[in-house]
GROMACS .gro file of C-alpha atoms in nm:
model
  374
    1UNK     CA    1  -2.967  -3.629   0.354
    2UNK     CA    2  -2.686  -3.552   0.124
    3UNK     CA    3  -2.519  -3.241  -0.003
    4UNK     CA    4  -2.334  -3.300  -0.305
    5UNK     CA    5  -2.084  -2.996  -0.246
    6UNK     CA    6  -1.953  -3.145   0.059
    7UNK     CA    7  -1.885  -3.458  -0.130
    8UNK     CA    8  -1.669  -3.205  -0.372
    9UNK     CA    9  -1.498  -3.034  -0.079
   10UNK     CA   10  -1.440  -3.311   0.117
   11UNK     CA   11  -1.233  -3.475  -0.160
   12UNK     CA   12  -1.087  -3.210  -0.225
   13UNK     CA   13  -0.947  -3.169   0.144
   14UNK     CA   14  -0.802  -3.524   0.095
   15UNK     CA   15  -0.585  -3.389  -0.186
   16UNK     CA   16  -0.787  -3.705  -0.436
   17UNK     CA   17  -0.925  -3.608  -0.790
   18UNK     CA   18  -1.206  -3.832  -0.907
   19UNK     CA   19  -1.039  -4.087  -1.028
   20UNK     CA   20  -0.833  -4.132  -0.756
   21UNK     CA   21  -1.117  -4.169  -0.501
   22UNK     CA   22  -1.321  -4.395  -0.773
   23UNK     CA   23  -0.983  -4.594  -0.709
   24UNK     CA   24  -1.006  -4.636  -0.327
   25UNK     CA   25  -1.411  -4.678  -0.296
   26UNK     CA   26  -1.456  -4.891  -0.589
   27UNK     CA   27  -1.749  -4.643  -0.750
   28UNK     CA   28  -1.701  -4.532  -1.078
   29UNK     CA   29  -1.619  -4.233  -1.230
   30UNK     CA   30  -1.937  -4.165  -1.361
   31UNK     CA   31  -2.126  -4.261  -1.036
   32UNK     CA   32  -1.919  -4.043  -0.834
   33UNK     CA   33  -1.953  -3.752  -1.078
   34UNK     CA   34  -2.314  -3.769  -1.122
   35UNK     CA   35  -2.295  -3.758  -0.688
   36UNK     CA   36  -2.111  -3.422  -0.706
   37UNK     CA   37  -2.325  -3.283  -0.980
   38UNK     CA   38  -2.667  -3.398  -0.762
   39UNK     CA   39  -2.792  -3.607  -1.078
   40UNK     CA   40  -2.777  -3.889  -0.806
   41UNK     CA   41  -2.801  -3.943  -0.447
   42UNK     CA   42  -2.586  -4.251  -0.288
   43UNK     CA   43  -2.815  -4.480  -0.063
   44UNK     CA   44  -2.674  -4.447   0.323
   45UNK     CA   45  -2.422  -4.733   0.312
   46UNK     CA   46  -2.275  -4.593   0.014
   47UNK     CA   47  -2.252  -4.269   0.169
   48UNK     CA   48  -2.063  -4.475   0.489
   49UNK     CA   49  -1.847  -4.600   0.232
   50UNK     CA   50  -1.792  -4.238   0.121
   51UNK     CA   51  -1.742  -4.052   0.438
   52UNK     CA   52  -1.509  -4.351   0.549
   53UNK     CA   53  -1.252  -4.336   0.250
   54UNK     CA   54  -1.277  -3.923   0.278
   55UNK     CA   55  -1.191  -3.982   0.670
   56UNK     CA   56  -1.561  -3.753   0.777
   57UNK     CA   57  -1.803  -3.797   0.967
   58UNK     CA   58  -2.089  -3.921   0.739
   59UNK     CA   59  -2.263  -3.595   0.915
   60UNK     CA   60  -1.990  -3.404   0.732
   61UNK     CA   61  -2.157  -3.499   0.342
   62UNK     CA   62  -2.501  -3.451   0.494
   63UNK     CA   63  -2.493  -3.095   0.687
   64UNK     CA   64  -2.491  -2.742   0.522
   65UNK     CA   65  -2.345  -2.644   0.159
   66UNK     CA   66  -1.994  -2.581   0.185
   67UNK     CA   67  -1.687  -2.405  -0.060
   68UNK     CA   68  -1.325  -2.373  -0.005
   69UNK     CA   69  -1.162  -2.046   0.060
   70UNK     CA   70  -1.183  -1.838  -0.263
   71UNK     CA   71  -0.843  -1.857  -0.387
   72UNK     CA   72  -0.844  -1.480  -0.556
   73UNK     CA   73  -0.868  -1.366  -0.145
   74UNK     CA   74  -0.534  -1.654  -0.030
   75UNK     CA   75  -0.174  -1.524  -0.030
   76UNK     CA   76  -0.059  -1.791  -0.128
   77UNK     CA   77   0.328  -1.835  -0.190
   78UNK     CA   78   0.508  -1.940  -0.490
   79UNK     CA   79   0.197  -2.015  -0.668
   80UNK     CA   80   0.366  -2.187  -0.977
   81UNK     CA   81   0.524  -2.422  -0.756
   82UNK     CA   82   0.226  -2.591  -0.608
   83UNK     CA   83   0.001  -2.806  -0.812
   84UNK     CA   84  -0.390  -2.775  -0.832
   85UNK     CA   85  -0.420  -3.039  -0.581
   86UNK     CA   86  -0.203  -2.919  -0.285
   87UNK     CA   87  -0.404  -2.578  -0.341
   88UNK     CA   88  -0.710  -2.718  -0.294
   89UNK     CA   89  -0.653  -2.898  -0.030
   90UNK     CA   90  -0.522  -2.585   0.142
   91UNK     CA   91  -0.800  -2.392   0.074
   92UNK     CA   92  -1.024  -2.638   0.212
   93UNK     CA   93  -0.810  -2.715   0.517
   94UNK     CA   94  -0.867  -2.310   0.531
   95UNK     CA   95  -1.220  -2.317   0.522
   96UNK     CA   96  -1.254  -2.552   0.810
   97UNK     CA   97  -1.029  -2.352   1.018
   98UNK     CA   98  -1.238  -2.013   0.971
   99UNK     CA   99  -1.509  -2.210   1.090
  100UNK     CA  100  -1.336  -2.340   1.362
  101UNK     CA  101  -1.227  -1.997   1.472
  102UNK     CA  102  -1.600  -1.843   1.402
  103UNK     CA  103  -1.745  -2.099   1.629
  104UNK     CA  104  -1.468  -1.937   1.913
  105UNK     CA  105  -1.567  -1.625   1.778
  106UNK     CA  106  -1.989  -1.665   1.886
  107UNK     CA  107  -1.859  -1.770   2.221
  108UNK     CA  108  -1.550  -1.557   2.347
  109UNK     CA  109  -1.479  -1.200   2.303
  110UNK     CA  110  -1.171  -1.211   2.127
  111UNK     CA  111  -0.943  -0.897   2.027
  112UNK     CA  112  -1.096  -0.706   1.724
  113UNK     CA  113  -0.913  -0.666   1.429
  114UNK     CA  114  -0.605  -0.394   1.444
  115UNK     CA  115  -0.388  -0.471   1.169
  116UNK     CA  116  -0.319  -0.071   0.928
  117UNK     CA  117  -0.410  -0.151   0.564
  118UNK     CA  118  -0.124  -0.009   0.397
  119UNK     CA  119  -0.117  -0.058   0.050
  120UNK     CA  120   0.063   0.260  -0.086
  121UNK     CA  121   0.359   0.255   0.125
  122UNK     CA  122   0.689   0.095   0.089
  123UNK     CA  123   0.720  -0.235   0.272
  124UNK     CA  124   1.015  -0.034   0.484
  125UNK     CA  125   0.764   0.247   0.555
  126UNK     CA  126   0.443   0.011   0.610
  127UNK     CA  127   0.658  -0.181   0.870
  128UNK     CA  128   0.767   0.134   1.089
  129UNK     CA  129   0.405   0.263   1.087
  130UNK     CA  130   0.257  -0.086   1.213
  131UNK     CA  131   0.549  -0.085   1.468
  132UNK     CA  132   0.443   0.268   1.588
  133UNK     CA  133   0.079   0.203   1.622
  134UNK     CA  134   0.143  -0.132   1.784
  135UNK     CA  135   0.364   0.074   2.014
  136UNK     CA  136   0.670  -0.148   1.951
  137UNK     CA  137   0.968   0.087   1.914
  138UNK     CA  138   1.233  -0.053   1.791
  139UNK     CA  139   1.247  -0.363   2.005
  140UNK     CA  140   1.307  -0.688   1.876
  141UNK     CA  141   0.977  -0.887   1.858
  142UNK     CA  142   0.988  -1.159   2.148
  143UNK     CA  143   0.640  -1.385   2.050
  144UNK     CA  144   0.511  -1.259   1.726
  145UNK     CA  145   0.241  -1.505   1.725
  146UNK     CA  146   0.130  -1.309   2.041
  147UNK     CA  147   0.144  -1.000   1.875
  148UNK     CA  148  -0.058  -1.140   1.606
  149UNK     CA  149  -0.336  -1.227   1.815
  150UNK     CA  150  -0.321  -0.977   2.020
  151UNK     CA  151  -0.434  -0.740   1.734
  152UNK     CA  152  -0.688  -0.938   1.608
  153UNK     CA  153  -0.532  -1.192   1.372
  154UNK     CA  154  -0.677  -1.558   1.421
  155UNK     CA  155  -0.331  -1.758   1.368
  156UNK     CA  156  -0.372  -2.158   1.288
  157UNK     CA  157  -0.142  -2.431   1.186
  158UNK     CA  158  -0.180  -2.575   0.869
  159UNK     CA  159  -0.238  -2.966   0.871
  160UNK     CA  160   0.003  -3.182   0.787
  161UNK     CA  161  -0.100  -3.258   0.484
  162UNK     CA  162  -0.086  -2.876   0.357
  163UNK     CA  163   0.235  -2.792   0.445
  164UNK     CA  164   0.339  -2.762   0.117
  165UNK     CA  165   0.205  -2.467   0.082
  166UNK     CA  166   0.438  -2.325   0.356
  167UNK     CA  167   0.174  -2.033   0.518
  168UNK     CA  168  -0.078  -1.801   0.385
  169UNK     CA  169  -0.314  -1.537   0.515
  170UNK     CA  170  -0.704  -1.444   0.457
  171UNK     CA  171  -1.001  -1.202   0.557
  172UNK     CA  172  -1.311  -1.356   0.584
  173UNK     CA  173  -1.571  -1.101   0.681
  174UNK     CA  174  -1.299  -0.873   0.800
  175UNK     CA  175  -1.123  -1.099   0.995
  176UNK     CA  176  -0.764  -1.193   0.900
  177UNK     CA  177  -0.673  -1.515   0.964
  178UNK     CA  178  -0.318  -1.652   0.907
  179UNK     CA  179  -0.231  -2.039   0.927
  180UNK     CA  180   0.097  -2.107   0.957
  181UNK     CA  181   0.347  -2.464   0.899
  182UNK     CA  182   0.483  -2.593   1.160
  183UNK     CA  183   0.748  -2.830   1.015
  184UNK     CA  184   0.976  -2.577   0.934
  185UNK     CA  185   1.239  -2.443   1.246
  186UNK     CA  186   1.114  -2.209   1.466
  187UNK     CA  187   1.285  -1.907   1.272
  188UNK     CA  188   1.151  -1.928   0.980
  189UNK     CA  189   0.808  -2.000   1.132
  190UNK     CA  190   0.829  -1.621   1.278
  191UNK     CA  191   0.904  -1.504   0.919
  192UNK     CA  192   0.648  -1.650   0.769
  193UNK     CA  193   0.397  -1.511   1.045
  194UNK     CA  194   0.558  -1.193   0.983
  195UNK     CA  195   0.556  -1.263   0.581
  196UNK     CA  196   0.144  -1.309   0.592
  197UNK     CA  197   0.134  -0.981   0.799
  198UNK     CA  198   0.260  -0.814   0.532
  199UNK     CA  199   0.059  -0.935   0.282
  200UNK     CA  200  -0.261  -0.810   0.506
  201UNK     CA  201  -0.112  -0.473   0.562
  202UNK     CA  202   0.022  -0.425   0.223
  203UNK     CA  203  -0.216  -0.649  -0.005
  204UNK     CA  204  -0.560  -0.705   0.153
  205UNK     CA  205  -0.711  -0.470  -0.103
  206UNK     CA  206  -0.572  -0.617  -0.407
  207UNK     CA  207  -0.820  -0.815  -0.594
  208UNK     CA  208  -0.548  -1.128  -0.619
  209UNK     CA  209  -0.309  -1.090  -0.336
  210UNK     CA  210  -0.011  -1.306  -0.357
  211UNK     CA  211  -0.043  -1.398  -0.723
  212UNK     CA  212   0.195  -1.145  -0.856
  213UNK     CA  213   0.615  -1.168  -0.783
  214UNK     CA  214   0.662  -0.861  -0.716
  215UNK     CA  215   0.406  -0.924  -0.399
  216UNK     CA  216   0.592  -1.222  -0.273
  217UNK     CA  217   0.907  -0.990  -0.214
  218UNK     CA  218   0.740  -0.736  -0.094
  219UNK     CA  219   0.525  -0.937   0.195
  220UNK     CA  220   0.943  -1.051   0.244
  221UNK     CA  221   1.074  -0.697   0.285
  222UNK     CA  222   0.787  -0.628   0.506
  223UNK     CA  223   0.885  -0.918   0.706
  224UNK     CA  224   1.254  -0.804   0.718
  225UNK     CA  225   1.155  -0.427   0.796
  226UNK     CA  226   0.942  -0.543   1.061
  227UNK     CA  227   1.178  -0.809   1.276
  228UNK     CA  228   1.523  -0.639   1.230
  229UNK     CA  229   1.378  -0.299   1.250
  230UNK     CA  230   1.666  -0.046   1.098
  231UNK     CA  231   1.784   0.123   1.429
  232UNK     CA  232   1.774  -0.174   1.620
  233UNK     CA  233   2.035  -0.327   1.330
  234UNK     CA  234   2.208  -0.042   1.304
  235UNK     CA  235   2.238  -0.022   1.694
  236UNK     CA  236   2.434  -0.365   1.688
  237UNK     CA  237   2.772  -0.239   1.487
  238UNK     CA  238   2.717  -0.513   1.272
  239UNK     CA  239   2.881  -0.330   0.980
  240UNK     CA  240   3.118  -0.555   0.737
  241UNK     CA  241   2.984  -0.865   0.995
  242UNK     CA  242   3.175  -1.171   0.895
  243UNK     CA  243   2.948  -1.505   0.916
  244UNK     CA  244   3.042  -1.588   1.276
  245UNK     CA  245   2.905  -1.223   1.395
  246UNK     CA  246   2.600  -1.303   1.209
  247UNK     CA  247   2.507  -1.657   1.379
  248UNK     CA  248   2.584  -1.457   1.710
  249UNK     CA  249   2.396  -1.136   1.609
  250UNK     CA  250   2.054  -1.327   1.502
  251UNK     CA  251   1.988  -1.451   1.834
  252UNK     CA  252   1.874  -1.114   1.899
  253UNK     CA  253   1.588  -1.105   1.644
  254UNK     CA  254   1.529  -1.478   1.643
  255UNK     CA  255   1.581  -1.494   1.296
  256UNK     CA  256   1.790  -1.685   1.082
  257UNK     CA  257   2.125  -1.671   0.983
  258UNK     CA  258   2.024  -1.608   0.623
  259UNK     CA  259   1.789  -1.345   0.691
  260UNK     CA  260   1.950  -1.124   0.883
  261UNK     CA  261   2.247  -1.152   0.668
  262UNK     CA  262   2.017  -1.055   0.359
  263UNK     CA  263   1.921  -0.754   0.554
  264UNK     CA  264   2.231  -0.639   0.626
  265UNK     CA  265   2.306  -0.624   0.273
  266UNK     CA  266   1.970  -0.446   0.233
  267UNK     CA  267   2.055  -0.173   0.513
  268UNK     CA  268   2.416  -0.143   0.263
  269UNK     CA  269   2.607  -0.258   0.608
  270UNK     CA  270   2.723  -0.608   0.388
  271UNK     CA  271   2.881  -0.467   0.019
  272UNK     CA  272   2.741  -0.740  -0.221
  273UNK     CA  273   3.076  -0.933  -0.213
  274UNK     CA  274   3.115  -0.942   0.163
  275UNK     CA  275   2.727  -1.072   0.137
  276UNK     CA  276   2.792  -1.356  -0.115
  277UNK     CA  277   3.102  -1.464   0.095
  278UNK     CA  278   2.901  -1.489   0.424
  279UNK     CA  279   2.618  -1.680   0.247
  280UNK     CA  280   2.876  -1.923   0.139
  281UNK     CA  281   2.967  -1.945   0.485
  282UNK     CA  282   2.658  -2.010   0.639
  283UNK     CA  283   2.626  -2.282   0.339
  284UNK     CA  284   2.883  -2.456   0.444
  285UNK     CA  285   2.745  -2.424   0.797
  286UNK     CA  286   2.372  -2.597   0.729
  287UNK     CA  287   2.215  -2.296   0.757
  288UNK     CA  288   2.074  -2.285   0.406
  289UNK     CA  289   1.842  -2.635   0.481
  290UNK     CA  290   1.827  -2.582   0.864
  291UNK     CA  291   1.913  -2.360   1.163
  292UNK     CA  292   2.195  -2.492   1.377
  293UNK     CA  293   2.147  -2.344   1.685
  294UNK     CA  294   1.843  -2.256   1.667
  295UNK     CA  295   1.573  -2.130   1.905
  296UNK     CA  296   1.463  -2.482   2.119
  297UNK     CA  297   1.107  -2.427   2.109
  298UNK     CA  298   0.844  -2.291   1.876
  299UNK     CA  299   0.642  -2.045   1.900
  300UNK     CA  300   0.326  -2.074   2.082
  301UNK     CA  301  -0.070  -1.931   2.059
  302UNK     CA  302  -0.161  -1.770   2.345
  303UNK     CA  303  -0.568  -1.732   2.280
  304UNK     CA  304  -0.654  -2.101   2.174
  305UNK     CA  305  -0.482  -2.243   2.471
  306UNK     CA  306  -0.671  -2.019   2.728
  307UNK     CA  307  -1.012  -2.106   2.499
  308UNK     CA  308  -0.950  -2.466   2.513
  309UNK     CA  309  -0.919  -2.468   2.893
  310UNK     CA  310  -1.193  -2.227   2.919
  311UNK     CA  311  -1.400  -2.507   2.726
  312UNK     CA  312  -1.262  -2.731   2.953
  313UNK     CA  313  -1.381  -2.565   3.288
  314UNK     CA  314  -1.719  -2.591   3.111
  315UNK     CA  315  -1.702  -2.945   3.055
  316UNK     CA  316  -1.732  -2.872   2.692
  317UNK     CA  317  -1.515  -3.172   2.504
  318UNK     CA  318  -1.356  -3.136   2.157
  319UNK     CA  319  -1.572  -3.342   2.032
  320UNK     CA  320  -1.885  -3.112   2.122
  321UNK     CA  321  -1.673  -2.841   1.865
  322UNK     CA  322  -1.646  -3.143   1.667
  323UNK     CA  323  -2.013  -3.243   1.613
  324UNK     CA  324  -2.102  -2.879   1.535
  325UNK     CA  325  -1.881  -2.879   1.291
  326UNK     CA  326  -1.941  -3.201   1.168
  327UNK     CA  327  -1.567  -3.279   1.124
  328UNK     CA  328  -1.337  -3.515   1.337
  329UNK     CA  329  -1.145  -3.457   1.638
  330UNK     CA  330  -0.882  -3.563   1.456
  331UNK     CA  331  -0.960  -3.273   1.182
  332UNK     CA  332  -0.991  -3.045   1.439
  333UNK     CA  333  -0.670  -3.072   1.654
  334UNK     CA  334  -0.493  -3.030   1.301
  335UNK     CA  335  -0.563  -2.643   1.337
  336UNK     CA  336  -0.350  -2.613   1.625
  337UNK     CA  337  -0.159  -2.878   1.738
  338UNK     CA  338   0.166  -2.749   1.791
  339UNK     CA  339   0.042  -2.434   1.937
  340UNK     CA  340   0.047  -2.481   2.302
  341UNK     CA  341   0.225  -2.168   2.457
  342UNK     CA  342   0.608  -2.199   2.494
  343UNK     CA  343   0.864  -1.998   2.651
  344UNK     CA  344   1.131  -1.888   2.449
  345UNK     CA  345   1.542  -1.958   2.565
  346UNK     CA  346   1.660  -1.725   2.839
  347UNK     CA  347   1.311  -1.605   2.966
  348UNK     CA  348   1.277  -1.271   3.026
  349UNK     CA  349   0.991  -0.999   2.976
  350UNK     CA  350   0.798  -1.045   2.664
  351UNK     CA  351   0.806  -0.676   2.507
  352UNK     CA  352   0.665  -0.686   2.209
  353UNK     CA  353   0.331  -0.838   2.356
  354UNK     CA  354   0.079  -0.564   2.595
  355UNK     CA  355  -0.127  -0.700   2.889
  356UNK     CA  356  -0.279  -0.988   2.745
  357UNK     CA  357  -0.682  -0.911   2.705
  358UNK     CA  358  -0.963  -1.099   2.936
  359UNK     CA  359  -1.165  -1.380   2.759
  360UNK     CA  360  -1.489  -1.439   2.832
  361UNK     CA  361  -1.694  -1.766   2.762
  362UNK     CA  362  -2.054  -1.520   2.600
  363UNK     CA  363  -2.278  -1.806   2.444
  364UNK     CA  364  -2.443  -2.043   2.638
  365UNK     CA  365  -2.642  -2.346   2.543
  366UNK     CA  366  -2.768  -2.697   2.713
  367UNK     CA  367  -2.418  -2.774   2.665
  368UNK     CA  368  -2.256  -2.497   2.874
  369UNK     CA  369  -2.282  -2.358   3.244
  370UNK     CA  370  -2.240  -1.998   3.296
  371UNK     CA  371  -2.078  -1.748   3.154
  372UNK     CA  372  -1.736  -1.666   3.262
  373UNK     CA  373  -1.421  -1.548   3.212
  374UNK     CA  374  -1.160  -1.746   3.200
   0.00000   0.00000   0.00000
């Protein structure tokens, strides 16, 4: 069995064009193109030679058609600044993870979908409304990767190999999904889950979301409005704050330096000369490149951890998830390594995050016991 789309994706996922992969296996050009068109089928130990230069499972070129994400449906950032290649490796990466997550999905009840679709409101606006129907207040937002989940939002890491692309967001069948870099510092990691937000609150029903500027800083307003809420800035006294109040102040949203001190100059507390000099400042400082100072630890998900173990108790391996998805272990750990829950500096109670919801194991097969909650 062979399904010449696979082949397609799978190079694809490995960031190789044809030539490149004609390159590492040997085959030529024309052989491998007449594979992907299905005006030829490789014999089995050319397909071993395949899946082993595309790092799959042979199963991988022989199960079910596949296609990347649709790219017109990605929020992709800074779009010009990423080449044909890194996309579509990205979008494949993507499609593997929805997968991933809709195999969870046929087994646990996870939280439904809760996220306002906003698209005629100001980012400002669209963020206090989300806020008040999450039931946030004005409180600084402790674990928004919780939050995330909590309303629905399937959150993965990208894999290595993607980060380029920074972080983007997608519905598939109604379901948002965001997948997230880890190798940037933990503040910026929290903007970026709180960038994609805004693209599904403010953007999921525009035909290209993402493609267009003016979207970009939007979904980074959004982000602004929703971690340093207004009153909570305001609150602070951080009027005419010099660089040192900032690096103080932005422990308090977990954001960094450079952010808040952008939204201070949005909320008119910074005049644009007091802004440029504290910008400078923070330059000079390494908090342009990096976050000195910075949160310790990342981030963490909440739901896949509690899945995984729930797997666990059920003597269901990785590589069972594997096999049914005929990808790697390997391929599959890249979706959320990284992830494991964390505790953020200083402890405390986690406000921004209610009572965590039950999950229940619902599908069994001859490879699980019973059903139960974990």
């Amino acid at each position: 069995m062979f399904t010449p789309s696979r082949l397609t994706f799978a190079r694809k996922r490995r960031s190789m064009t044809v030539t490149k992969l004609a390159t590492v296996t040997g085959v030529s050009r024309e052989t491998l193109s007449a594979y992907e068109n299905g005006r030829s089928l490789p014999q089995a130990p050319m397909l071993a030679a395949l899946a082993r230069a595309l790092n799959v499972p042979a199963a991988f070129l022989a199960a079910e058609e596949i296609a990347p994400l649709d790219e017109t449906a990605v929020s992709f950032r800074s779009l010009s600044k990423r080449s044909a290649t890194q996309r579509n490796a990205a979008l494949a990466a993507g499609r593997l993870g929805v997968d991933f997550m809709k195999w969870v999905d046929e087994r646990f009840t996870l939280p439904q979908p809760d996220v306002p679709t906003l698209p005629d409101h100001s980012p400002e606006i669209a963020a206090d409304i989300v806020r008040a129907r999450w039931g946030l207040g004005n409180q600084p937002v402790s674990r928004i990767i919780h939050l995330l989940e909590y309303h629905g939002v399937r959150v993965l890491c990208l894999p290595t190999e993607c980060e380029t692309i920074d972080a983007f967001s997608v519905e598939v069948d109604s379901i948002p999904h965001v997948f997230l870099s880890n190798s940037k510092t933990p503040e910026r990691i929290r903007f970026d889950a709180a960038h994609e937000l805004g693209h599904l609150v403010l953007h999921s029903e525009h035909r290209e979301p993402g493609s267009d500027k003016t979207d970009e800083e939007a979904a980074n307003a959004f982000a602004a409005a929703f971690l340093m809420p207004g009153p909570s800035i305001l609150a602070e006294g951080l009027h005419n704050a010099d660089a040192e109040l900032i690096v103080r102040a932005k422990r308090i949203w977990n954001v960094s330096a450079m952010a808040l001190a952008r939204r201070l100059n949005e909320l008119d507390l910074l005049t644009e000369w007091r802004y440029r000099d504290a910008c400078v400042q923070l330059a000079r400082q390494g908090f342009r490149k990096s976050e000195p100072d910075g949160m310790e630890i990342r981030e963490g998900s909440r739901l896949l951890p509690k899945v995984l173990a729930a797997l666990r108790s059920e003597r269901i391996p990785l590589s069972t998830i594997a096999t049914d998805l005929a990808i790697s272990v390997d391929e599959l750990r890249s979706y959320f390594v990284g992830l494991a829950p964390t505790l953020l500096r200083g402890g405390g109670t986690d406000l921004s995050t209610p009572t965590r919801p039950a999950l229940h194991l619902i599908k069994t097969d001859s490879r699980t016991a019973t059903t139960r909650r974990a």
